[in-house]
Coordinates of C-alpha atoms in Angstrom, one line a residue:
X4 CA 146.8 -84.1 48.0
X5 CA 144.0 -84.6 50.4
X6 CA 145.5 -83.5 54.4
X7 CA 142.7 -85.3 56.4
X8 CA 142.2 -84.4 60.3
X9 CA 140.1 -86.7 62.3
X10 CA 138.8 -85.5 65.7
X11 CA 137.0 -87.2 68.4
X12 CA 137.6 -90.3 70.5
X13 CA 138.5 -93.8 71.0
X14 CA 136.2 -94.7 67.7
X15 CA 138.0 -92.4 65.5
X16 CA 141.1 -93.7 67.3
X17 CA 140.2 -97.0 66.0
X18 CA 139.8 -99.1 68.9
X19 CA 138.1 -102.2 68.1
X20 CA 140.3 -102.7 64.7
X21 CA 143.6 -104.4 65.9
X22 CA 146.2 -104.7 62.9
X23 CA 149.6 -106.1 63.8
X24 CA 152.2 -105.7 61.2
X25 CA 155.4 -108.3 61.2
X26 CA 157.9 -107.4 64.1
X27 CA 155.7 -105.0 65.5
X28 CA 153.2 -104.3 68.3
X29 CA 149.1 -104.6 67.9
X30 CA 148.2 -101.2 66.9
X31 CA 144.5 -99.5 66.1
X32 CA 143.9 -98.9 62.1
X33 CA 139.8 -98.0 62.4
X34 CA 137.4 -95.8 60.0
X35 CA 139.6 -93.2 59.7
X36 CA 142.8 -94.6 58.5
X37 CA 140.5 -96.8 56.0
X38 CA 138.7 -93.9 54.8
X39 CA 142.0 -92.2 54.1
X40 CA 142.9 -95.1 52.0
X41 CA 139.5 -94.1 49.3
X42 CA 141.2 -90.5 49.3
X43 CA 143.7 -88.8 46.7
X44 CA 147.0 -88.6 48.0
X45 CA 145.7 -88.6 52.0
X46 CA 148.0 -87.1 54.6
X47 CA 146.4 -88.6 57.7
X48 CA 146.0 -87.0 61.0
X49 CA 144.2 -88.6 63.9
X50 CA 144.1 -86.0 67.0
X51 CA 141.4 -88.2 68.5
X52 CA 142.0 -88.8 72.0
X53 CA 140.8 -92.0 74.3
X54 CA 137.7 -90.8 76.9
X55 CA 137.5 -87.6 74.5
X56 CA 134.3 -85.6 75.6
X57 CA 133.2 -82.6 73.3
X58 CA 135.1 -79.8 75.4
X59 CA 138.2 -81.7 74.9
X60 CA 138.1 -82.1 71.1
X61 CA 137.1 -78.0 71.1
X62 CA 140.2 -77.1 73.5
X63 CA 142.7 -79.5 72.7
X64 CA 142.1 -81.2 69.4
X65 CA 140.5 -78.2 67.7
X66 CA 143.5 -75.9 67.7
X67 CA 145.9 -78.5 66.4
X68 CA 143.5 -79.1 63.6
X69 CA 143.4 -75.8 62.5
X70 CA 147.5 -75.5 62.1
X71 CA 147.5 -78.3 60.0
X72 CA 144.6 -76.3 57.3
X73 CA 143.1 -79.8 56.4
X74 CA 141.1 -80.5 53.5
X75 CA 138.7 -82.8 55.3
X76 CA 137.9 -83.0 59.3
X77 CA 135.9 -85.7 61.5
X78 CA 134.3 -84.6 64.3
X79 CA 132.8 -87.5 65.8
X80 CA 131.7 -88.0 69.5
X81 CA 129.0 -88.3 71.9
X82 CA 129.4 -91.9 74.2
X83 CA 131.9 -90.6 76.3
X84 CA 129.8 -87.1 77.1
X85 CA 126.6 -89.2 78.3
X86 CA 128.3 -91.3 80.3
X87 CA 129.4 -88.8 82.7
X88 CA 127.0 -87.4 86.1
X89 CA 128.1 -84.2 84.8
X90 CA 126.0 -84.3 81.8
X91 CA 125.5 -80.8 79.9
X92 CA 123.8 -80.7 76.2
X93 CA 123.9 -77.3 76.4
X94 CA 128.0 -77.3 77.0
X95 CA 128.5 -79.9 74.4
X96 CA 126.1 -77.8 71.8
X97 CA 128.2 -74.9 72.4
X98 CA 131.5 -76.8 72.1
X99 CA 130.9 -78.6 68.7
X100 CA 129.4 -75.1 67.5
X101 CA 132.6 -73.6 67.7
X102 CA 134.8 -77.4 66.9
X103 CA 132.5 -77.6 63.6
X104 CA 132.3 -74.0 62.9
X105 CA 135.9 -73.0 63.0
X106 CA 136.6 -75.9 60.9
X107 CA 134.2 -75.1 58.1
X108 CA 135.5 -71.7 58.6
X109 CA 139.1 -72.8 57.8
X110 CA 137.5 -74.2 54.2
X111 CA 137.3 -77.9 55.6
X112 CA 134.3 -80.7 54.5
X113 CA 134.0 -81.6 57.6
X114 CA 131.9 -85.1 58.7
X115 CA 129.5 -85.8 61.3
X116 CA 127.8 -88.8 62.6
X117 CA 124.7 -89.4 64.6
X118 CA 126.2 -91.8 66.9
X119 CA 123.1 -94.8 68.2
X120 CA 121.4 -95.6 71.4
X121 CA 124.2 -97.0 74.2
X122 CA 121.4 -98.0 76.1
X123 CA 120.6 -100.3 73.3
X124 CA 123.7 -101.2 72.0
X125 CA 124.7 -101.8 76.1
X126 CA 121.9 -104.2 76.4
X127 CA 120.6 -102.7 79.6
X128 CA 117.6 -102.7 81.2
X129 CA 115.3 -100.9 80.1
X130 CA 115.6 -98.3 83.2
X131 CA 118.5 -97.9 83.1
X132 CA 118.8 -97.6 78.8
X133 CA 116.0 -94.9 79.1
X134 CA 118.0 -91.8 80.6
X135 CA 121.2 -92.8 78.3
X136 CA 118.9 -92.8 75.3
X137 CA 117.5 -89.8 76.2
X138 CA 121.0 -88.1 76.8
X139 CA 122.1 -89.6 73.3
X140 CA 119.3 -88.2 71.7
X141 CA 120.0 -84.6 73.2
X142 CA 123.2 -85.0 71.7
X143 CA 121.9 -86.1 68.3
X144 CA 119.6 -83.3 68.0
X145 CA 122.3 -80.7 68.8
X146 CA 124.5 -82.7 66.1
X147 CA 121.7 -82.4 63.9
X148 CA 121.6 -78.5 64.4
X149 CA 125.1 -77.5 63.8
X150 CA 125.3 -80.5 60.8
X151 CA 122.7 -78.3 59.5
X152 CA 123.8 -74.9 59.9
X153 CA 127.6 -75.6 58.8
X154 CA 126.5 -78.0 56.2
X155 CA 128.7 -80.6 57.3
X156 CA 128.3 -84.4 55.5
X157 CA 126.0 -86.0 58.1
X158 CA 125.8 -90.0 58.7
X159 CA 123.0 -90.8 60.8
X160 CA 123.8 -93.9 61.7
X161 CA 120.9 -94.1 64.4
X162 CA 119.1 -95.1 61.6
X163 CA 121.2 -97.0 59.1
X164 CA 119.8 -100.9 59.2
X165 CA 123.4 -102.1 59.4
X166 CA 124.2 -100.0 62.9
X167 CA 122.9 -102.4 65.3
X168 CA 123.8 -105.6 63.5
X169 CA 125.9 -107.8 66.8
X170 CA 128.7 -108.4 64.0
X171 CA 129.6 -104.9 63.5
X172 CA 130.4 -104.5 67.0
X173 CA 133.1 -105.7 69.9
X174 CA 132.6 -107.5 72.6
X175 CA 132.2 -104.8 75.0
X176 CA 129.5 -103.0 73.0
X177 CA 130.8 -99.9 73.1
X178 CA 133.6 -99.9 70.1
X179 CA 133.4 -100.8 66.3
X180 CA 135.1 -104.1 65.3
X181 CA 137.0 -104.1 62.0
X182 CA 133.9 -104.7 60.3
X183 CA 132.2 -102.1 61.9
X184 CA 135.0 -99.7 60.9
X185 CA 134.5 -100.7 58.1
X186 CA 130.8 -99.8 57.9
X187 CA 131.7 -96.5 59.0
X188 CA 134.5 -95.5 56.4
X189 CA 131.8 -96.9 53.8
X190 CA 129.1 -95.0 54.7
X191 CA 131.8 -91.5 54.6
X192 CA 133.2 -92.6 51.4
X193 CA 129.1 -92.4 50.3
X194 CA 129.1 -89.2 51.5
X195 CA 131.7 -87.7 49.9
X196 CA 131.3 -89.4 46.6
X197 CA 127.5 -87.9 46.6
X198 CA 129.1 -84.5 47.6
X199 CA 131.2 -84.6 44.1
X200 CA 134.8 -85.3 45.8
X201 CA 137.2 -86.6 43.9
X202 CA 138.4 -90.5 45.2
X203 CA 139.7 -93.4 44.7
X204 CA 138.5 -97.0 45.7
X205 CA 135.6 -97.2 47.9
X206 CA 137.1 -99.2 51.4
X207 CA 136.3 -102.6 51.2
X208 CA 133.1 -103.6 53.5
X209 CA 134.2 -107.1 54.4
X210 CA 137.2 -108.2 57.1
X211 CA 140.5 -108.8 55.8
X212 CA 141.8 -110.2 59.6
X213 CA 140.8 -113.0 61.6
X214 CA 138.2 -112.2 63.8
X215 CA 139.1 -112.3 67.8
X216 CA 138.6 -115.7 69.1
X217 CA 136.1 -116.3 72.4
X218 CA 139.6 -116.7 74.9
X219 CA 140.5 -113.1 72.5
X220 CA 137.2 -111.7 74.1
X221 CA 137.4 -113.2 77.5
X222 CA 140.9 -112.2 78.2
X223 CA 140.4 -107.8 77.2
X224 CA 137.4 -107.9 79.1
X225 CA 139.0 -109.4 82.0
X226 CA 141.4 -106.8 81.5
X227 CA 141.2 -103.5 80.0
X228 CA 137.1 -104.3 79.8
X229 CA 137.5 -104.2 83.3
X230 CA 139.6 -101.2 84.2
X231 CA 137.5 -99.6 82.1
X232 CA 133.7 -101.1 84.0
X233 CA 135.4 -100.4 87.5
X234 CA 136.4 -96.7 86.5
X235 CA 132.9 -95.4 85.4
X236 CA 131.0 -97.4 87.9
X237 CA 132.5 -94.9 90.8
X238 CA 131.0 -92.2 88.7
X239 CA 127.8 -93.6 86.6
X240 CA 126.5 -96.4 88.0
X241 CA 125.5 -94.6 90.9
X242 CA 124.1 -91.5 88.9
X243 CA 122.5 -94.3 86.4
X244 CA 120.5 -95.9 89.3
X245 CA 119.5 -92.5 91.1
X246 CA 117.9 -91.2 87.6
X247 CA 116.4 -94.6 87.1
X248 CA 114.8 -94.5 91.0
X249 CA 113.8 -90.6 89.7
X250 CA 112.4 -91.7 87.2
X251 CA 110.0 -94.6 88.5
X252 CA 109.0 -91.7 91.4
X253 CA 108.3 -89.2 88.3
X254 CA 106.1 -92.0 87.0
X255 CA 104.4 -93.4 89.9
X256 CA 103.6 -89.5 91.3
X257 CA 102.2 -89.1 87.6
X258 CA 100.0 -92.4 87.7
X259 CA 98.8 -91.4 90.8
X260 CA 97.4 -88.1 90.0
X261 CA 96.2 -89.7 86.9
X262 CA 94.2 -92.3 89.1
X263 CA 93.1 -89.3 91.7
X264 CA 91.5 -87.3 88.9
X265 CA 90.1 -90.5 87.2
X266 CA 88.4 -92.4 89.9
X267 CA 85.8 -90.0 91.3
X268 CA 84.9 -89.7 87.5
X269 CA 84.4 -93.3 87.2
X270 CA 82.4 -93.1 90.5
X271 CA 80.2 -90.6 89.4
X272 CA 79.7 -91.8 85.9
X273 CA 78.4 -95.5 88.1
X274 CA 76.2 -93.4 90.2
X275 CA 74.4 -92.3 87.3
X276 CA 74.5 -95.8 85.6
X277 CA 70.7 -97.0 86.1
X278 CA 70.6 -100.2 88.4
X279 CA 69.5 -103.3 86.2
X280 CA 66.0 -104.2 87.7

């Protein structure tokens, strides 16, 4: 029996991977719940919480995790913590220290995942992708640290060719789709098959549900896409455009120090350029 505790947010909740079963509401499946399917004998436990940052998963999810003395944990997060003003690597460092920690302490594997660029995957300009990317890879790099001291089973998925390929992803950029999911339970399974776990089947790459249509697309982003554009522009678009502006000043201040201490070289070094007869 494998008890299996995944932690995080709404990726590790599944959203982007609708299933609806006969009679019932559209629920989220996602990596996890696929994953558990290439386990023996999973008990399944998704603590992952929508808008999850890392303090959350340490405070809330953590403890609940523990009780349940799983086999394997998922700590998997990042998106949520960079787009907030409040932005503090060296909080989020300390909370998946102790999230990842106390869980390999407990005897869990526990996996890891070097999330990508938002800024890319967004499509922003490229002011505006540049402090996100930076904040992503301050997370990354603090991921990278504790994957390494814990020795958790580390995807880095910054990397991985498949990552940024437009079919893995939903319409709003920002989740999986079932294919992605997909990609993601894969790329565990490897994982944990190189690590010498005992499995079954390896999840099955390719989509077994029709994709969303375009009218699927339009109608959650009118919607939910929506709630959820309107809620963080209060708070990041603002902040996004001041560290963009901060950002040009940084540059242009640099440039022209750079061009104070370069011209009167370049005049000088004419000066002493002998005048063609």
């Amino acid at each position: 029996m494998t008890i299996f505790a995944a932690l995080g947010d709404s990726i590790t909740l599944g959203v982007g991977d609708p299933v609806r079963e006969p009679g019932q509401r559209m629920t989220w499946r996602g990596w996890a719940a696929l994953l558990a399917e290439g386990l023996c004998e999973p008990t399944l436990h998704i603590l992952a919480g929508n808008g999850a940052l890392a303090v959350d998963i340490e405070s809330v999810q953590l403890p609940r995790a523990l009780e349940l003395r799983p086999d394997l944990a998922s700590v998997v997060f990042g998106v949520n913590d960079t787009l907030r003003s409040n932005f503090d690597p060296d909080r989020i460092a300390a909370a998946a220290t102790h999230t990842i920690g106390a869980l390999r302490a407990s005897g869990a594997e526990v996996l890891t995942m070097r999330l990508p660029d938002p800024g890319r995957m967004f499509g922003l300009p490229s002011a505006l992708a540049r402090p996100l990317s930076r904040r992503m890879h301050a997370v990354n790099t603090e991921l990278d640290k504790v994957a390494a001291r814990y020795g958790t089973l580390h995807w880095d998925a910054t990397r991985d060719p498949e990552t940024y390929d437009r079919r893995n992803w939903s319409v709003d950029r920002l989740h999986p789709n079932e294919r992605g999911h997909r990609l993601i339970a894969c790329r565990f399974w490897d994982r944990l098959a190189e690590a010498g776990h005992e499995l079954t089947d390896k999840p099955d790459p390719e989509p077994t549900s029709e994709p969303p249509t375009r009218r699927d697309d339009f109608i959650w982003m009118a919607t939910k896409g929506t709630k959820w554009f309107l809620r963080r522009s209060v708070d990041l678009i603002p902040y996004l455009l001041f560290m963009a502006a901060r950002e040009w000043l940084f540059v242009s201040k640099d440039w022209m120090t750079a061009e104070a201490e370069w011209l009167p070289a370049v005049a000088e070094a004419a000066a002493a350029e002998p005048v063609p007869e």
